[in-house]
Amino acid sequence: MNIHEYQAKQLFKSFGIAAPQGEMVTTAEDAVLATQDIPGNIWVVKAQVHAGGRGKVGGVKLAKNTDEVKQYASDMLGSRLVTKQTGTEGLPIESVLIEKTYPIKHEFYLSVLVDRATERVMFISSVAGGMDIEEVAEQSPEKIITLLINPAAGLQSYQCRQVAFDLSLQGVQIRALEKIMRGMYCLLLEKDASQIEINPLVETDDGELLALDAKINFDDNSVALHSDIADLRDEGQEDEKENKAQEFDLNYITLDGTIGCMVNGAGLAMATMDLVKLKGGSPANFLDVGGGTTPEKVCEAFKLILSDKNVKAVLVNIFGGIVQCDVIAKGILTAVDEVHVQVPVVVRLEGTNAEKGRELLNNSSFGVVAADNLASAAEQVVELASNEGKGA
Ligand code: GDP
Ligand code: MN
């Protein structure tokens, strides 16, 4: 689960991580009012969306007076921000953060995360922080420094000093960095975050270290254990279809292709997507309806798939082990009837009562294509999808 920058900065403050003074607002009028509480005569107006890359697309603006604060806030609020991390539809800007600005001497990168490969907590730092960190990582990977924490020993002072030296920090800044790193480490462990990123961590002209940006990602499986974190959830920033799927206990992930896939079992879903790709198509989603699926779930899954307007054809691939194929076939037919499916549907049923299931589909009036093996099902659905695409 992701949270907003302003929420992350509030958590930062409670863990002793210095961040600029600021206020979250939802109207342009409140944006102007907020400047009265924030010292200085330049403010930064920051779009609050669950994505990075805002600076490059006008989601972070420096306002030189309150008129500009008002202008930028009203431009942003109610619009959608498309960054390279959001996909083409972008995310809605429902709040902005008004912050104090600082003359910046240097921008660093600092993050902490759970590294699966080493099974350790890892800090990543770079002297070359800021908006081009991805290019730095690609073109000069030697500028990205990693540090692994031994879970039994915890974060050690000498490790923080090492990072400080790598970033060429001096004097009181070394202590200041240790305080920030300790705050990040405690926050990660205490709140079950999977990643905390500060980019940029800045050195101001006064030599102060501040978290100018803040991104925190929490392990979805742990959020239920932390009601304070659960309260920070903003469903308006999440994929509507994925949330709907969760309600019905379906594993669904939106993808950008044209073939809707409905499969039972995650492994079979992967194999199905692979086969669709192999036959020249591209999946519109990953969807695992579960091993013991019911006709009701199949129906909900259909609705989900069809709510994606990119879907040109649907491939149903169900293996009837726990669940019987004729039951699934009935579910499919109910769904096709209820949601007025307009696109071709190819179904491959295998397992218990497969024959019966296929018969039900073949005898129905909906023109569902019952394929007898997966390869031919994939081939047919790819062809049907490309025909639909041409017709549209
Ligand atoms: P992101 O692009 O979504 O990661 O948004 P950031 O919060 O990192 O902001 C992008 C860039 O805007 C930063 O790298 C800074 O260069 C700049 N920026 C953000 N806040 C301030 C500020 O208070 N003062 C100044 N001078 N620049 C800022
Ligand atoms: Mn940033």
Short mmCIF file of C-alpha atoms and ligand atoms in Angstrom, two decimals:
data_model
loop_
_atom_site.label_atom_id
_atom_site.label_comp_id
_atom_site.label_asym_id
_atom_site.label_seq_id
_atom_site.Cartn_x
_atom_site.Cartn_y
_atom_site.Cartn_z
CA MET A 1 0.00 0.00 0.00
CA ASN A 2 1.23 3.46 -0.88
CA ILE A 3 0.56 6.67 1.02
CA HIS A 4 0.83 10.34 0.11
CA GLU A 5 3.96 12.42 0.54
CA TYR A 6 2.33 14.63 3.19
CA GLN A 7 1.35 11.56 5.20
CA ALA A 8 4.83 10.10 4.87
CA LYS A 9 6.33 13.36 6.11
CA GLN A 10 4.06 13.31 9.18
CA LEU A 11 5.36 9.82 9.94
CA PHE A 12 8.89 11.08 9.32
CA LYS A 13 8.44 13.78 11.93
CA SER A 14 7.27 11.28 14.53
CA PHE A 15 10.39 9.22 13.84
CA GLY A 16 12.75 12.19 14.12
CA ILE A 17 13.40 12.61 10.39
CA ALA A 18 13.65 16.30 9.50
CA ALA A 19 11.30 17.45 6.72
CA PRO A 20 10.18 20.91 5.57
CA GLN A 21 7.33 22.65 7.32
CA GLY A 22 4.16 22.33 5.26
CA GLU A 23 0.42 21.91 5.11
CA MET A 24 -1.86 19.71 3.01
CA VAL A 25 -4.86 21.49 1.50
CA THR A 26 -7.71 20.60 -0.83
CA THR A 27 -8.73 24.05 -2.11
CA ALA A 28 -6.86 26.97 -3.66
CA GLU A 29 -8.20 29.29 -0.94
CA ASP A 30 -6.80 27.07 1.79
CA ALA A 31 -3.51 26.95 -0.12
CA VAL A 32 -3.24 30.73 0.26
CA LEU A 33 -4.25 30.56 3.93
CA ALA A 34 -1.58 27.92 4.52
CA THR A 35 1.16 30.34 3.43
CA GLN A 36 0.38 32.47 6.51
CA ASP A 37 1.64 29.66 8.74
CA ILE A 38 4.69 28.93 6.63
CA PRO A 39 7.61 31.34 6.91
CA GLY A 40 9.29 32.78 3.83
CA ASN A 41 8.04 34.38 0.63
CA ILE A 42 8.53 31.49 -1.79
CA TRP A 43 6.52 28.30 -1.41
CA VAL A 44 6.48 25.01 -3.19
CA VAL A 45 3.14 23.60 -4.36
CA LYS A 46 3.23 19.81 -4.69
CA ALA A 47 0.55 17.61 -6.26
CA GLN A 48 -0.30 14.72 -3.91
CA VAL A 49 -0.57 11.54 -5.97
CA HIS A 50 0.68 8.01 -5.37
CA ALA A 51 3.49 8.30 -7.92
CA GLY A 52 6.90 9.80 -8.41
CA GLY A 53 8.19 11.73 -11.39
CA ARG A 54 5.97 14.72 -10.54
CA GLY A 55 8.74 17.28 -10.81
CA LYS A 56 9.24 16.55 -14.51
CA VAL A 57 5.60 17.08 -15.48
CA GLY A 58 4.57 20.17 -13.54
CA GLY A 59 3.43 18.42 -10.38
CA VAL A 60 5.94 20.38 -8.27
CA LYS A 61 5.98 24.16 -8.67
CA LEU A 62 7.81 26.97 -6.96
CA ALA A 63 5.46 29.90 -6.26
CA LYS A 64 7.04 33.32 -5.80
CA ASN A 65 3.98 34.92 -4.22
CA THR A 66 0.54 33.98 -2.89
CA ASP A 67 -1.12 34.68 -6.25
CA GLU A 68 1.07 32.01 -7.79
CA VAL A 69 0.30 29.66 -4.89
CA LYS A 70 -3.39 30.13 -5.62
CA GLN A 71 -2.91 29.73 -9.36
CA TYR A 72 -0.81 26.56 -9.16
CA ALA A 73 -3.06 24.99 -6.52
CA SER A 74 -6.20 25.66 -8.55
CA ASP A 75 -4.55 24.39 -11.75
CA MET A 76 -3.54 21.15 -10.05
CA LEU A 77 -6.61 20.42 -7.91
CA GLY A 78 -9.26 18.49 -9.79
CA SER A 79 -6.95 17.61 -12.66
CA ARG A 80 -5.08 14.37 -13.30
CA LEU A 81 -1.31 14.05 -13.23
CA VAL A 82 0.36 11.77 -15.74
CA THR A 83 3.94 10.87 -14.84
CA LYS A 84 6.12 8.09 -16.16
CA GLN A 85 5.03 6.04 -13.15
CA THR A 86 1.26 6.40 -13.57
CA GLY A 87 0.26 5.01 -16.96
CA THR A 88 -1.53 7.10 -19.57
CA GLU A 89 -4.65 7.85 -17.54
CA GLY A 90 -2.70 9.41 -14.70
CA LEU A 91 -3.89 9.87 -11.12
CA PRO A 92 -6.39 12.39 -9.72
CA ILE A 93 -4.97 15.34 -7.77
CA GLU A 94 -7.32 15.79 -4.84
CA SER A 95 -4.89 17.50 -2.50
CA VAL A 96 -1.73 19.58 -2.68
CA LEU A 97 1.06 20.14 -0.19
CA ILE A 98 2.19 23.72 0.42
CA GLU A 99 5.71 23.80 1.78
CA LYS A 100 8.45 26.08 2.92
CA THR A 101 11.30 26.24 0.40
CA TYR A 102 15.01 26.23 1.02
CA PRO A 103 18.02 27.20 -1.02
CA ILE A 104 19.42 23.81 -1.96
CA LYS A 105 23.13 23.11 -2.04
CA HIS A 106 22.99 19.45 -2.93
CA GLU A 107 20.48 16.66 -3.65
CA PHE A 108 21.20 13.15 -2.36
CA TYR A 109 19.29 9.89 -2.69
CA LEU A 110 18.56 7.73 0.36
CA SER A 111 16.23 4.77 0.69
CA VAL A 112 15.76 1.72 2.85
CA LEU A 113 13.96 -1.43 1.80
CA VAL A 114 13.57 -5.13 2.37
CA ASP A 115 15.91 -6.79 -0.10
CA ARG A 116 14.46 -10.17 -0.99
CA ALA A 117 17.61 -11.51 -2.63
CA THR A 118 19.76 -11.13 0.49
CA GLU A 119 16.84 -11.39 2.94
CA ARG A 120 18.14 -8.28 4.67
CA VAL A 121 17.17 -4.69 5.22
CA MET A 122 19.17 -2.63 2.76
CA PHE A 123 20.00 1.05 2.56
CA ILE A 124 20.62 2.54 -0.87
CA SER A 125 22.30 5.91 -1.16
CA SER A 126 23.74 8.11 -3.83
CA VAL A 127 25.51 11.42 -4.02
CA ALA A 128 23.70 11.95 -7.34
CA GLY A 129 20.09 12.24 -6.05
CA GLY A 130 17.22 14.16 -7.58
CA MET A 131 14.93 13.73 -10.52
CA ASP A 132 17.37 11.80 -12.70
CA ILE A 133 18.17 8.98 -10.28
CA GLU A 134 16.92 6.33 -12.74
CA GLU A 135 19.44 7.51 -15.35
CA VAL A 136 22.19 7.59 -12.73
CA ALA A 137 21.39 3.99 -11.81
CA GLU A 138 21.50 2.99 -15.48
CA GLN A 139 24.49 4.98 -16.70
CA SER A 140 26.73 5.25 -13.64
CA PRO A 141 25.78 2.42 -11.30
CA GLU A 142 29.01 2.98 -9.35
CA LYS A 143 27.33 6.08 -7.89
CA ILE A 144 24.69 3.91 -6.22
CA ILE A 145 25.87 2.51 -2.91
CA THR A 146 24.19 -0.28 -0.97
CA LEU A 147 24.51 -1.25 2.67
CA LEU A 148 23.12 -4.43 4.22
CA ILE A 149 22.00 -4.56 7.85
CA ASN A 150 22.56 -7.67 9.90
CA PRO A 151 19.16 -8.28 11.55
CA ALA A 152 20.72 -9.57 14.78
CA ALA A 153 22.98 -6.55 15.22
CA GLY A 154 20.66 -3.86 13.79
CA LEU A 155 21.84 -0.61 12.25
CA GLN A 156 25.29 0.32 13.59
CA SER A 157 26.72 3.81 14.00
CA TYR A 158 29.79 2.97 11.96
CA GLN A 159 27.52 1.99 9.06
CA CYS A 160 25.79 5.37 9.18
CA ARG A 161 29.19 7.08 9.25
CA GLN A 162 30.24 5.04 6.24
CA VAL A 163 27.22 6.28 4.28
CA ALA A 164 27.92 9.84 5.47
CA PHE A 165 31.50 9.59 4.17
CA ASP A 166 30.31 8.13 0.87
CA LEU A 167 28.07 11.19 0.51
CA SER A 168 31.00 13.49 1.51
CA LEU A 169 29.14 14.83 4.53
CA GLN A 170 31.07 16.52 7.29
CA GLY A 171 30.89 17.62 10.94
CA VAL A 172 27.39 17.83 12.41
CA GLN A 173 25.92 16.50 9.17
CA ILE A 174 27.31 13.06 9.99
CA ARG A 175 25.22 12.95 13.17
CA ALA A 176 22.25 14.39 11.32
CA LEU A 177 22.45 11.63 8.71
CA GLU A 178 22.65 8.97 11.42
CA LYS A 179 19.48 10.40 12.98
CA ILE A 180 17.70 10.21 9.62
CA MET A 181 18.91 6.67 8.92
CA ARG A 182 17.88 5.49 12.40
CA GLY A 183 14.47 7.07 11.95
CA MET A 184 14.03 5.32 8.59
CA TYR A 185 15.19 1.98 9.98
CA CYS A 186 12.82 2.16 13.00
CA LEU A 187 9.91 3.30 10.85
CA LEU A 188 10.50 0.46 8.40
CA LEU A 189 10.56 -2.19 11.13
CA GLU A 190 7.90 -0.78 13.44
CA LYS A 191 5.31 -0.08 10.75
CA ASP A 192 6.17 -2.98 8.43
CA ALA A 193 7.04 -0.75 5.52
CA SER A 194 8.62 -2.49 2.55
CA GLN A 195 10.34 0.65 1.24
CA ILE A 196 11.02 4.21 2.37
CA GLU A 197 12.55 6.56 -0.16
CA ILE A 198 13.86 10.09 0.29
CA ASN A 199 14.70 11.60 -3.09
CA PRO A 200 15.97 14.17 -2.78
CA LEU A 201 17.49 14.29 0.66
CA VAL A 202 18.87 17.81 0.52
CA GLU A 203 21.67 19.74 2.07
CA THR A 204 20.44 23.33 2.41
CA ASP A 205 22.71 26.36 2.12
CA ASP A 206 22.80 26.39 5.93
CA GLY A 207 24.16 22.85 5.91
CA GLU A 208 20.95 21.33 7.25
CA LEU A 209 19.81 17.86 6.00
CA LEU A 210 16.13 17.62 5.09
CA ALA A 211 13.80 15.09 3.49
CA LEU A 212 12.41 17.16 0.62
CA ASP A 213 10.43 14.25 -0.76
CA ALA A 214 9.02 11.18 0.99
CA LYS A 215 7.67 7.92 -0.37
CA ILE A 216 6.64 4.99 1.76
CA ASN A 217 5.30 1.66 0.62
CA PHE A 218 3.79 -0.78 3.12
CA ASP A 219 3.54 -4.53 2.91
CA ASP A 220 -0.15 -5.13 2.06
CA ASN A 221 -0.21 -8.18 4.29
CA SER A 222 0.81 -6.15 7.33
CA VAL A 223 -1.50 -3.18 7.02
CA ALA A 224 -4.26 -4.92 8.99
CA LEU A 225 -1.87 -5.04 11.97
CA HIS A 226 -1.44 -1.26 12.02
CA SER A 227 -4.72 0.63 12.22
CA ASP A 228 -2.90 4.00 12.07
CA ILE A 229 -1.38 3.00 8.74
CA ALA A 230 -4.61 1.47 7.44
CA ASP A 231 -6.28 4.84 8.07
CA LEU A 232 -3.86 6.49 5.63
CA ARG A 233 -5.20 4.51 2.69
CA ASP A 234 -6.55 6.61 -0.18
CA GLU A 235 -8.62 4.41 -2.46
CA GLY A 236 -9.01 7.28 -4.91
CA GLN A 237 -5.37 6.71 -5.88
CA GLU A 238 -5.74 2.98 -6.37
CA ASP A 239 -6.87 0.90 -9.34
CA GLU A 240 -10.65 0.67 -9.05
CA LYS A 241 -10.79 -2.75 -10.70
CA GLU A 242 -8.12 -4.16 -8.40
CA ASN A 243 -10.01 -2.95 -5.32
CA LYS A 244 -13.26 -4.39 -6.63
CA ALA A 245 -11.49 -7.71 -7.18
CA GLN A 246 -10.29 -7.72 -3.58
CA GLU A 247 -13.90 -7.42 -2.40
CA PHE A 248 -14.72 -10.69 -4.14
CA ASP A 249 -11.49 -12.37 -3.14
CA LEU A 250 -10.20 -12.45 -6.71
CA ASN A 251 -6.54 -11.90 -7.54
CA TYR A 252 -6.67 -9.32 -10.28
CA ILE A 253 -4.01 -7.08 -11.81
CA THR A 254 -4.70 -4.66 -14.64
CA LEU A 255 -2.36 -4.96 -17.64
CA ASP A 256 -2.31 -3.07 -20.92
CA GLY A 257 -3.26 -5.69 -23.53
CA THR A 258 -6.54 -6.56 -25.26
CA ILE A 259 -7.27 -10.12 -24.17
CA GLY A 260 -9.16 -10.54 -20.91
CA CYS A 261 -8.05 -13.70 -19.10
CA MET A 262 -10.02 -15.62 -16.49
CA VAL A 263 -8.16 -18.52 -14.98
CA ASN A 264 -8.26 -20.59 -11.80
CA GLY A 265 -4.91 -20.86 -10.09
CA ALA A 266 -2.02 -18.40 -10.24
CA GLY A 267 0.34 -20.81 -12.01
CA LEU A 268 -2.23 -21.62 -14.67
CA ALA A 269 -2.91 -17.88 -15.05
CA MET A 270 0.80 -17.27 -15.70
CA ALA A 271 0.97 -20.12 -18.20
CA THR A 272 -2.15 -18.80 -19.93
CA MET A 273 -0.67 -15.31 -20.25
CA ASP A 274 2.54 -16.80 -21.62
CA LEU A 275 0.63 -18.75 -24.23
CA VAL A 276 -1.42 -15.71 -25.27
CA LYS A 277 1.87 -13.85 -25.76
CA LEU A 278 3.37 -16.77 -27.66
CA LYS A 279 0.41 -16.71 -30.07
CA GLY A 280 0.99 -13.02 -30.72
CA GLY A 281 -1.61 -11.51 -28.37
CA SER A 282 -1.32 -9.49 -25.23
CA PRO A 283 -3.21 -10.00 -21.94
CA ALA A 284 -5.42 -7.21 -20.54
CA ASN A 285 -5.12 -8.58 -17.05
CA PHE A 286 -3.94 -11.25 -14.70
CA LEU A 287 -6.88 -12.89 -12.98
CA ASP A 288 -6.90 -15.86 -10.68
CA VAL A 289 -10.44 -16.73 -9.59
CA GLY A 290 -9.11 -19.29 -7.10
CA GLY A 291 -9.04 -23.08 -7.01
CA GLY A 292 -12.49 -23.55 -5.50
CA THR A 293 -14.27 -20.89 -7.51
CA THR A 294 -18.06 -20.53 -7.63
CA PRO A 295 -20.44 -19.44 -10.44
CA GLU A 296 -20.95 -16.14 -8.52
CA LYS A 297 -17.22 -15.44 -8.54
CA VAL A 298 -17.00 -16.31 -12.23
CA CYS A 299 -19.80 -13.81 -12.85
CA GLU A 300 -18.04 -11.04 -10.88
CA ALA A 301 -14.79 -11.83 -12.64
CA PHE A 302 -16.50 -11.39 -16.01
CA LYS A 303 -17.88 -8.02 -14.98
CA LEU A 304 -14.42 -6.92 -13.93
CA ILE A 305 -12.78 -8.02 -17.14
CA LEU A 306 -15.43 -6.35 -19.27
CA SER A 307 -15.27 -3.07 -17.37
CA ASP A 308 -11.89 -2.63 -19.10
CA LYS A 309 -12.68 -1.01 -22.46
CA ASN A 310 -9.42 -2.28 -23.97
CA VAL A 311 -10.70 -5.86 -23.82
CA LYS A 312 -11.45 -7.16 -27.34
CA ALA A 313 -11.91 -10.84 -26.48
CA VAL A 314 -12.00 -13.03 -23.38
CA LEU A 315 -10.20 -16.28 -22.73
CA VAL A 316 -11.54 -18.48 -19.94
CA ASN A 317 -9.20 -21.24 -18.90
CA ILE A 318 -10.52 -23.32 -16.03
CA PHE A 319 -9.18 -26.56 -14.70
CA GLY A 320 -11.94 -28.40 -12.87
CA GLY A 321 -10.21 -30.10 -10.00
CA ILE A 322 -11.99 -29.01 -6.84
CA VAL A 323 -14.67 -27.30 -8.86
CA GLN A 324 -16.69 -29.05 -11.55
CA CYS A 325 -16.62 -27.83 -15.14
CA ASP A 326 -20.39 -27.94 -15.67
CA VAL A 327 -20.85 -25.66 -12.65
CA ILE A 328 -18.34 -23.24 -14.16
CA ALA A 329 -20.01 -23.42 -17.56
CA LYS A 330 -23.31 -22.41 -15.93
CA GLY A 331 -21.54 -19.52 -14.22
CA ILE A 332 -20.06 -18.38 -17.52
CA LEU A 333 -23.42 -18.50 -19.25
CA THR A 334 -25.11 -16.58 -16.42
CA ALA A 335 -22.37 -13.97 -16.58
CA VAL A 336 -22.52 -13.65 -20.36
CA ASP A 337 -26.28 -13.16 -20.06
CA GLU A 338 -26.15 -10.74 -17.11
CA VAL A 339 -23.43 -8.45 -18.33
CA HIS A 340 -24.41 -8.52 -22.02
CA VAL A 341 -21.02 -9.56 -23.25
CA GLN A 342 -20.33 -7.96 -26.63
CA VAL A 343 -16.89 -9.43 -27.28
CA PRO A 344 -16.02 -13.00 -28.30
CA VAL A 345 -15.47 -15.47 -25.48
CA VAL A 346 -13.27 -18.53 -25.87
CA VAL A 347 -13.52 -21.14 -23.15
CA ARG A 348 -11.21 -24.01 -22.39
CA LEU A 349 -12.53 -26.32 -19.70
CA GLU A 350 -10.63 -29.36 -18.55
CA GLY A 351 -11.07 -31.77 -15.66
CA THR A 352 -14.10 -33.07 -13.79
CA ASN A 353 -17.28 -33.00 -15.94
CA ALA A 354 -15.44 -31.22 -18.77
CA GLU A 355 -17.59 -32.92 -21.41
CA LYS A 356 -20.78 -31.81 -19.71
CA GLY A 357 -19.47 -28.30 -19.39
CA ARG A 358 -18.51 -28.07 -23.05
CA GLU A 359 -21.89 -29.40 -24.06
CA LEU A 360 -23.66 -26.68 -22.05
CA LEU A 361 -21.54 -24.02 -23.76
CA ASN A 362 -21.98 -25.46 -27.24
CA ASN A 363 -25.75 -25.69 -26.82
CA SER A 364 -26.14 -22.17 -25.52
CA SER A 365 -27.34 -19.35 -27.72
CA PHE A 366 -24.47 -17.01 -26.81
CA GLY A 367 -21.92 -18.17 -29.33
CA VAL A 368 -19.26 -18.97 -26.75
CA VAL A 369 -16.38 -20.81 -28.41
CA ALA A 370 -15.55 -24.00 -26.52
CA ALA A 371 -11.99 -25.00 -27.37
CA ASP A 372 -10.69 -28.49 -26.66
CA ASN A 373 -7.17 -27.57 -25.74
CA LEU A 374 -5.30 -24.60 -24.39
CA ALA A 375 -3.07 -23.99 -27.40
CA SER A 376 -5.99 -23.77 -29.78
CA ALA A 377 -7.97 -21.68 -27.29
CA ALA A 378 -5.10 -19.16 -27.15
CA GLU A 379 -4.77 -19.14 -30.91
CA GLN A 380 -8.49 -18.55 -31.42
CA VAL A 381 -8.77 -15.80 -28.85
CA VAL A 382 -5.78 -13.94 -30.32
CA GLU A 383 -7.33 -14.11 -33.78
CA LEU A 384 -10.76 -13.02 -32.56
CA ALA A 385 -9.26 -10.11 -30.61
CA SER A 386 -7.34 -8.87 -33.62
CA ASN A 387 -10.47 -9.10 -35.80
CA GLU A 388 -12.44 -7.12 -33.21
CA GLY A 389 -9.67 -4.56 -33.12
CA LYS A 390 -9.91 -4.11 -36.89
CA GLY A 391 -13.68 -3.85 -36.81
CA ALA A 392 -13.71 -1.21 -34.07
P1 GDP B 1 9.07 13.84 -7.65
O1 GDP B 1 9.54 14.41 -8.96
O2 GDP B 1 7.69 13.29 -7.73
O3 GDP B 1 10.03 12.87 -7.06
O4 GDP B 1 8.93 15.11 -6.64
P2 GDP B 1 10.01 15.76 -5.64
O5 GDP B 1 9.33 16.06 -4.36
O6 GDP B 1 11.24 14.96 -5.54
O7 GDP B 1 10.32 17.16 -6.33
C1 GDP B 1 10.98 17.22 -7.57
C2 GDP B 1 12.09 18.26 -7.52
O8 GDP B 1 11.57 19.54 -7.21
C3 GDP B 1 13.16 18.00 -6.48
O9 GDP B 1 14.13 17.12 -6.94
C4 GDP B 1 13.72 19.38 -6.25
O10 GDP B 1 14.73 19.66 -7.19
C5 GDP B 1 12.54 20.29 -6.53
N1 GDP B 1 11.98 20.77 -5.25
C6 GDP B 1 11.05 20.15 -4.48
N2 GDP B 1 10.84 20.87 -3.36
C7 GDP B 1 11.65 21.96 -3.42
C8 GDP B 1 11.91 23.06 -2.55
O11 GDP B 1 11.36 23.22 -1.47
N3 GDP B 1 12.81 23.99 -3.00
C9 GDP B 1 13.45 23.88 -4.18
N4 GDP B 1 14.31 24.81 -4.54
N5 GDP B 1 13.24 22.84 -5.00
C10 GDP B 1 12.36 21.90 -4.64
MN MN B 2 11.33 12.79 -5.55
#
